[in-house]
Amino acid sequence: MEMTYDYLNTAELRGATQADYLIAFDAALRVVIGDETVYAEPGFPVVELARSLRIWLGNPGRGDFEFDSMSFEEVGSAAFRQTTAGWTFASVFQTGASTAPVDWADVEQCCRRLVSRVEADLTALGLDPDEVLKR
């Protein structure tokens, strides 16, 4: 499982607050399992997603993950849910569809790679990722 994105778009940035960075930077997000793209969304707030994933991964009592974004009215534009067979990915934008279950290690690695890439992109823009992605 891999979450990746193309080109972090910074054209909408109008301020310098944490909220500005979280919602103004977007990219074309894809979730890929093997050779299959199971989810694709243009204009996805990947910085805000990275922040939410970072918080979720740091919570020892974590349950399911449902992305609650300032950019979408709907909760769950990206979601990881635990089942008896493993973890699945789903989105409210693809009603009724979810992936086959994968191990927690796959989900964790997938999420950490996305967070690391966002951190690297923020650093390349001259921003401190710890400040942008803080709680």
PDB file of C-alpha atoms in Angstrom:
ATOM      1  CA  MET A   1       0.000   0.000   0.000  1.00  0.00           C
ATOM      2  CA  GLU A   2       1.252   3.428  -0.903  1.00  0.00           C
ATOM      3  CA  MET A   3      -0.155   6.949  -0.619  1.00  0.00           C
ATOM      4  CA  THR A   4       1.556   9.336  -2.950  1.00  0.00           C
ATOM      5  CA  TYR A   5       0.913  12.653  -4.595  1.00  0.00           C
ATOM      6  CA  ASP A   6       2.026  14.739  -7.533  1.00  0.00           C
ATOM      7  CA  TYR A   7       3.410  18.240  -7.123  1.00  0.00           C
ATOM      8  CA  LEU A   8       2.556  20.151  -3.988  1.00  0.00           C
ATOM      9  CA  ASN A   9       0.580  23.174  -5.240  1.00  0.00           C
ATOM     10  CA  THR A  10       1.259  26.311  -3.200  1.00  0.00           C
ATOM     11  CA  ALA A  11      -0.560  28.821  -5.444  1.00  0.00           C
ATOM     12  CA  GLU A  12      -3.488  29.275  -3.027  1.00  0.00           C
ATOM     13  CA  LEU A  13      -1.344  30.328  -0.048  1.00  0.00           C
ATOM     14  CA  ARG A  14      -2.480  33.762   1.151  1.00  0.00           C
ATOM     15  CA  GLY A  15      -1.232  33.874   4.761  1.00  0.00           C
ATOM     16  CA  ALA A  16       1.355  32.430   7.120  1.00  0.00           C
ATOM     17  CA  THR A  17      -0.708  30.722   9.825  1.00  0.00           C
ATOM     18  CA  GLN A  18      -0.779  26.992  10.423  1.00  0.00           C
ATOM     19  CA  ALA A  19      -4.330  26.830   9.045  1.00  0.00           C
ATOM     20  CA  ASP A  20      -3.204  28.659   5.884  1.00  0.00           C
ATOM     21  CA  TYR A  21      -0.499  26.062   5.238  1.00  0.00           C
ATOM     22  CA  LEU A  22      -2.781  23.125   6.030  1.00  0.00           C
ATOM     23  CA  ILE A  23      -5.554  24.043   3.618  1.00  0.00           C
ATOM     24  CA  ALA A  24      -3.727  26.074   0.963  1.00  0.00           C
ATOM     25  CA  PHE A  25      -1.271  23.358  -0.101  1.00  0.00           C
ATOM     26  CA  ASP A  26      -2.851  20.603  -2.121  1.00  0.00           C
ATOM     27  CA  ALA A  27      -1.848  17.921  -4.583  1.00  0.00           C
ATOM     28  CA  ALA A  28      -3.256  15.042  -6.615  1.00  0.00           C
ATOM     29  CA  LEU A  29      -3.412  12.230  -4.051  1.00  0.00           C
ATOM     30  CA  ARG A  30      -3.353   8.542  -5.012  1.00  0.00           C
ATOM     31  CA  VAL A  31      -3.627   5.393  -2.944  1.00  0.00           C
ATOM     32  CA  VAL A  32      -2.038   2.449  -4.716  1.00  0.00           C
ATOM     33  CA  ILE A  33      -1.979  -1.230  -3.816  1.00  0.00           C
ATOM     34  CA  GLY A  34       0.307  -3.253  -6.030  1.00  0.00           C
ATOM     35  CA  ASP A  35      -0.220  -1.896  -9.528  1.00  0.00           C
ATOM     36  CA  GLU A  36      -3.788  -0.741  -8.889  1.00  0.00           C
ATOM     37  CA  THR A  37      -4.806   2.815  -8.021  1.00  0.00           C
ATOM     38  CA  VAL A  38      -7.623   2.294  -5.514  1.00  0.00           C
ATOM     39  CA  TYR A  39      -8.264   5.987  -4.836  1.00  0.00           C
ATOM     40  CA  ALA A  40      -7.381   9.208  -6.637  1.00  0.00           C
ATOM     41  CA  GLU A  41      -8.403  12.731  -5.766  1.00  0.00           C
ATOM     42  CA  PRO A  42      -7.104  15.918  -7.402  1.00  0.00           C
ATOM     43  CA  GLY A  43      -6.668  18.932  -5.186  1.00  0.00           C
ATOM     44  CA  PHE A  44      -6.382  16.973  -1.932  1.00  0.00           C
ATOM     45  CA  PRO A  45      -5.071  18.820   1.172  1.00  0.00           C
ATOM     46  CA  VAL A  46      -2.041  16.556   1.637  1.00  0.00           C
ATOM     47  CA  VAL A  47      -0.359  18.777   4.251  1.00  0.00           C
ATOM     48  CA  GLU A  48      -3.462  18.662   6.423  1.00  0.00           C
ATOM     49  CA  LEU A  49      -3.679  14.904   5.839  1.00  0.00           C
ATOM     50  CA  ALA A  50      -0.040  14.485   6.891  1.00  0.00           C
ATOM     51  CA  ARG A  51      -0.722  16.429  10.086  1.00  0.00           C
ATOM     52  CA  SER A  52      -3.745  14.265  10.910  1.00  0.00           C
ATOM     53  CA  LEU A  53      -1.862  11.043  10.145  1.00  0.00           C
ATOM     54  CA  ARG A  54       1.082  12.179  12.280  1.00  0.00           C
ATOM     55  CA  ILE A  55      -1.246  12.763  15.246  1.00  0.00           C
ATOM     56  CA  TRP A  56      -3.047   9.444  14.673  1.00  0.00           C
ATOM     57  CA  LEU A  57       0.188   7.457  14.437  1.00  0.00           C
ATOM     58  CA  GLY A  58       1.426   9.057  17.659  1.00  0.00           C
ATOM     59  CA  ASN A  59      -1.665   8.014  19.609  1.00  0.00           C
ATOM     60  CA  PRO A  60      -0.999   4.680  21.366  1.00  0.00           C
ATOM     61  CA  GLY A  61      -4.748   4.135  21.808  1.00  0.00           C
ATOM     62  CA  ARG A  62      -5.495   4.786  18.165  1.00  0.00           C
ATOM     63  CA  GLY A  63      -8.611   3.395  16.623  1.00  0.00           C
ATOM     64  CA  ASP A  64      -9.851   3.871  13.109  1.00  0.00           C
ATOM     65  CA  PHE A  65      -8.679   6.924  11.167  1.00  0.00           C
ATOM     66  CA  GLU A  66     -11.206   9.176   9.455  1.00  0.00           C
ATOM     67  CA  PHE A  67      -9.781  12.321   7.955  1.00  0.00           C
ATOM     68  CA  ASP A  68     -11.715  15.358   9.171  1.00  0.00           C
ATOM     69  CA  SER A  69     -10.543  18.135   6.883  1.00  0.00           C
ATOM     70  CA  MET A  70     -11.193  21.862   6.867  1.00  0.00           C
ATOM     71  CA  SER A  71     -11.350  21.535   3.059  1.00  0.00           C
ATOM     72  CA  PHE A  72     -14.215  19.022   2.855  1.00  0.00           C
ATOM     73  CA  GLU A  73     -17.667  19.053   4.416  1.00  0.00           C
ATOM     74  CA  GLU A  74     -17.589  15.267   4.632  1.00  0.00           C
ATOM     75  CA  VAL A  75     -15.584  13.389   7.261  1.00  0.00           C
ATOM     76  CA  GLY A  76     -13.734  10.369   5.917  1.00  0.00           C
ATOM     77  CA  SER A  77     -12.354  11.561   2.591  1.00  0.00           C
ATOM     78  CA  ALA A  78      -9.527   9.228   3.576  1.00  0.00           C
ATOM     79  CA  ALA A  79     -10.098   6.497   6.160  1.00  0.00           C
ATOM     80  CA  PHE A  80      -8.249   3.517   7.568  1.00  0.00           C
ATOM     81  CA  ARG A  81     -10.465   1.069   9.412  1.00  0.00           C
ATOM     82  CA  GLN A  82      -9.539  -2.027  11.343  1.00  0.00           C
ATOM     83  CA  THR A  83     -11.408  -5.229  10.568  1.00  0.00           C
ATOM     84  CA  THR A  84     -10.936  -8.727  11.911  1.00  0.00           C
ATOM     85  CA  ALA A  85      -8.831  -9.530   8.808  1.00  0.00           C
ATOM     86  CA  GLY A  86      -6.653  -6.378   8.911  1.00  0.00           C
ATOM     87  CA  TRP A  87      -6.832  -2.719   7.914  1.00  0.00           C
ATOM     88  CA  THR A  88      -8.746  -1.338   4.942  1.00  0.00           C
ATOM     89  CA  PHE A  89      -8.660   2.008   3.161  1.00  0.00           C
ATOM     90  CA  ALA A  90     -11.871   3.710   2.083  1.00  0.00           C
ATOM     91  CA  SER A  91     -13.227   7.140   1.227  1.00  0.00           C
ATOM     92  CA  VAL A  92     -16.666   8.696   1.565  1.00  0.00           C
ATOM     93  CA  PHE A  93     -16.129   9.882  -2.007  1.00  0.00           C
ATOM     94  CA  GLN A  94     -16.216   6.242  -3.179  1.00  0.00           C
ATOM     95  CA  THR A  95     -19.333   4.972  -1.444  1.00  0.00           C
ATOM     96  CA  GLY A  96     -19.296   1.275  -0.657  1.00  0.00           C
ATOM     97  CA  ALA A  97     -15.724   0.704  -1.866  1.00  0.00           C
ATOM     98  CA  SER A  98     -12.808  -0.287   0.324  1.00  0.00           C
ATOM     99  CA  THR A  99      -9.567  -2.134  -0.187  1.00  0.00           C
ATOM    100  CA  ALA A 100      -8.720  -5.677   0.748  1.00  0.00           C
ATOM    101  CA  PRO A 101      -7.358  -5.863   4.307  1.00  0.00           C
ATOM    102  CA  VAL A 102      -3.628  -5.320   4.869  1.00  0.00           C
ATOM    103  CA  ASP A 103      -1.425  -5.664   7.937  1.00  0.00           C
ATOM    104  CA  TRP A 104      -0.962  -2.774  10.365  1.00  0.00           C
ATOM    105  CA  ALA A 105       2.742  -2.625   9.411  1.00  0.00           C
ATOM    106  CA  ASP A 106       1.741  -1.853   5.804  1.00  0.00           C
ATOM    107  CA  VAL A 107      -0.636   0.924   6.880  1.00  0.00           C
ATOM    108  CA  GLU A 108       1.898   2.435   9.268  1.00  0.00           C
ATOM    109  CA  GLN A 109       4.684   2.386   6.686  1.00  0.00           C
ATOM    110  CA  CYS A 110       2.371   3.880   4.046  1.00  0.00           C
ATOM    111  CA  CYS A 111       1.334   6.726   6.363  1.00  0.00           C
ATOM    112  CA  ARG A 112       4.871   7.433   7.583  1.00  0.00           C
ATOM    113  CA  ARG A 113       6.155   7.646   3.984  1.00  0.00           C
ATOM    114  CA  LEU A 114       3.472  10.210   3.123  1.00  0.00           C
ATOM    115  CA  VAL A 115       4.251  12.262   6.240  1.00  0.00           C
ATOM    116  CA  SER A 116       7.993  12.124   5.459  1.00  0.00           C
ATOM    117  CA  ARG A 117       7.432  13.284   1.893  1.00  0.00           C
ATOM    118  CA  VAL A 118       5.265  16.200   3.033  1.00  0.00           C
ATOM    119  CA  GLU A 119       7.904  17.131   5.613  1.00  0.00           C
ATOM    120  CA  ALA A 120      10.598  17.093   2.900  1.00  0.00           C
ATOM    121  CA  ASP A 121       8.453  19.235   0.591  1.00  0.00           C
ATOM    122  CA  LEU A 122       7.766  21.749   3.368  1.00  0.00           C
ATOM    123  CA  THR A 123      11.486  21.923   4.151  1.00  0.00           C
ATOM    124  CA  ALA A 124      12.249  22.512   0.457  1.00  0.00           C
ATOM    125  CA  LEU A 125       9.819  25.444   0.571  1.00  0.00           C
ATOM    126  CA  GLY A 126      11.772  26.935   3.485  1.00  0.00           C
ATOM    127  CA  LEU A 127       9.161  25.993   6.097  1.00  0.00           C
ATOM    128  CA  ASP A 128       9.674  24.165   9.388  1.00  0.00           C
ATOM    129  CA  PRO A 129       7.598  20.963   9.106  1.00  0.00           C
ATOM    130  CA  ASP A 130       7.352  20.638  12.886  1.00  0.00           C
ATOM    131  CA  GLU A 131       5.706  24.057  13.075  1.00  0.00           C
ATOM    132  CA  VAL A 132       3.338  23.434  10.171  1.00  0.00           C
ATOM    133  CA  LEU A 133       2.348  19.922  11.281  1.00  0.00           C
ATOM    134  CA  LYS A 134       2.164  20.560  15.035  1.00  0.00           C
ATOM    135  CA  ARG A 135      -1.016  19.815  16.969  1.00  0.00           C
TER     136      ARG A 135
END
